[in-house]
C-alpha positions as semicolon CSV with decimal commas, in nm:
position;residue;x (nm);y (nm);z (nm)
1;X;9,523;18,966;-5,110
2;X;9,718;18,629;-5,004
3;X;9,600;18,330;-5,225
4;X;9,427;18,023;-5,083
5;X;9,661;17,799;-5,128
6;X;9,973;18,015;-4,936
7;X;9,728;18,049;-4,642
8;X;9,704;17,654;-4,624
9;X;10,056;17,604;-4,667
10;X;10,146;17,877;-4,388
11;X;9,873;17,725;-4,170
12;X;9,999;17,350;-4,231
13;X;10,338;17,499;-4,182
14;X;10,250;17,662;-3,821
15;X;10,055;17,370;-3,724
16;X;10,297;17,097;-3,762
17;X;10,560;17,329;-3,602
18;X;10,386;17,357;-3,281
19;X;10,275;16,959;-3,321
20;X;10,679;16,909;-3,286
21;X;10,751;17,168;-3,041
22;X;10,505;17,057;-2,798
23;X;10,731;16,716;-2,796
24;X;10,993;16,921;-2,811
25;X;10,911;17,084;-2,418
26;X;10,767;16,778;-2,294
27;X;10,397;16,863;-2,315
28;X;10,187;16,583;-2,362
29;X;9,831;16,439;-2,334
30;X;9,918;16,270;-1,995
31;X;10,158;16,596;-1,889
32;X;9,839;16,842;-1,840
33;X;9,626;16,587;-1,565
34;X;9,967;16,740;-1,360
35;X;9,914;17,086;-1,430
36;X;9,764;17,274;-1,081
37;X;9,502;17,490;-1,185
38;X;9,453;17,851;-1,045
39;X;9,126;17,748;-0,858
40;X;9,350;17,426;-0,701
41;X;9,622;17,624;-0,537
42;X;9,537;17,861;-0,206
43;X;9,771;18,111;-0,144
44;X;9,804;18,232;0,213
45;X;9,916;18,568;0,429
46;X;9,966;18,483;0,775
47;X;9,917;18,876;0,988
48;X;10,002;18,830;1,323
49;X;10,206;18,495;1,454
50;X;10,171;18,465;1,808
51;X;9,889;18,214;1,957
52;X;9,634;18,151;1,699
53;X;9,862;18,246;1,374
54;X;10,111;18,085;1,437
55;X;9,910;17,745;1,500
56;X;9,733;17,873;1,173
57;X;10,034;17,955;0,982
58;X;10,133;17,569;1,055
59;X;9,811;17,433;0,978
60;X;9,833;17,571;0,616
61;X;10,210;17,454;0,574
62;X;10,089;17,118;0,584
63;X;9,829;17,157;0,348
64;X;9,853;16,987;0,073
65;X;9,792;17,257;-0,262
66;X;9,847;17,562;-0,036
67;X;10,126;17,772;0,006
68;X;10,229;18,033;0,282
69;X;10,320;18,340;0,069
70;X;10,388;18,605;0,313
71;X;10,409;18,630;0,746
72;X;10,370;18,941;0,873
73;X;10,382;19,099;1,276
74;X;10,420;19,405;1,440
75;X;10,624;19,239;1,740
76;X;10,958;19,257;1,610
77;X;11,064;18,994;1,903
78;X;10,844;18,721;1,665
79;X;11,030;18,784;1,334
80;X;11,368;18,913;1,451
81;X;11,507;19,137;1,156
82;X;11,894;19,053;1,059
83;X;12,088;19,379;0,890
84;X;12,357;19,273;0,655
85;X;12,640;19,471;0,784
């Protein structure tokens, strides 16, 4: 059984150690009114670019706090596909 006194030490010890290494990386009081929550940030799949997608597609690009993950059509003519040779 660990004595009382060890356990304070160890937890004073830990404490303090991630006291400094938060200053350490930069994270401050002020530093997390920056940090984008998952419920702030929409991430988007465009299906389908021609007409209506792709006026979508551009819609959502210049969103603010939303990000076009992935475009995808079935007319290889809209996303032409390079080979590396």
């Amino acid at each position: 059984m660990e004595k009382r006194r060890d356990f304070i030490k160890k937890v004073a010890i830990t404490t303090g150690g991630l006291a400094l290494g938060s200053r350490t990386f930069g994270f401050t009081a002020k530093s997390y009114n920056r940090i984008i929550g998952a419920n702030d940030r929409i991430h988007v799949a465009i299906i389908g670019l021609n007409g209506r997608g792709g006026s979508m597609c551009t819609t959502f690009a210049k969103a603010t706090n939303c990000l076009v993950n992935t475009v995808c059509d079935v007319d290889s003519r809209t996303i032409p596909i390079t080979q590396k040779k």
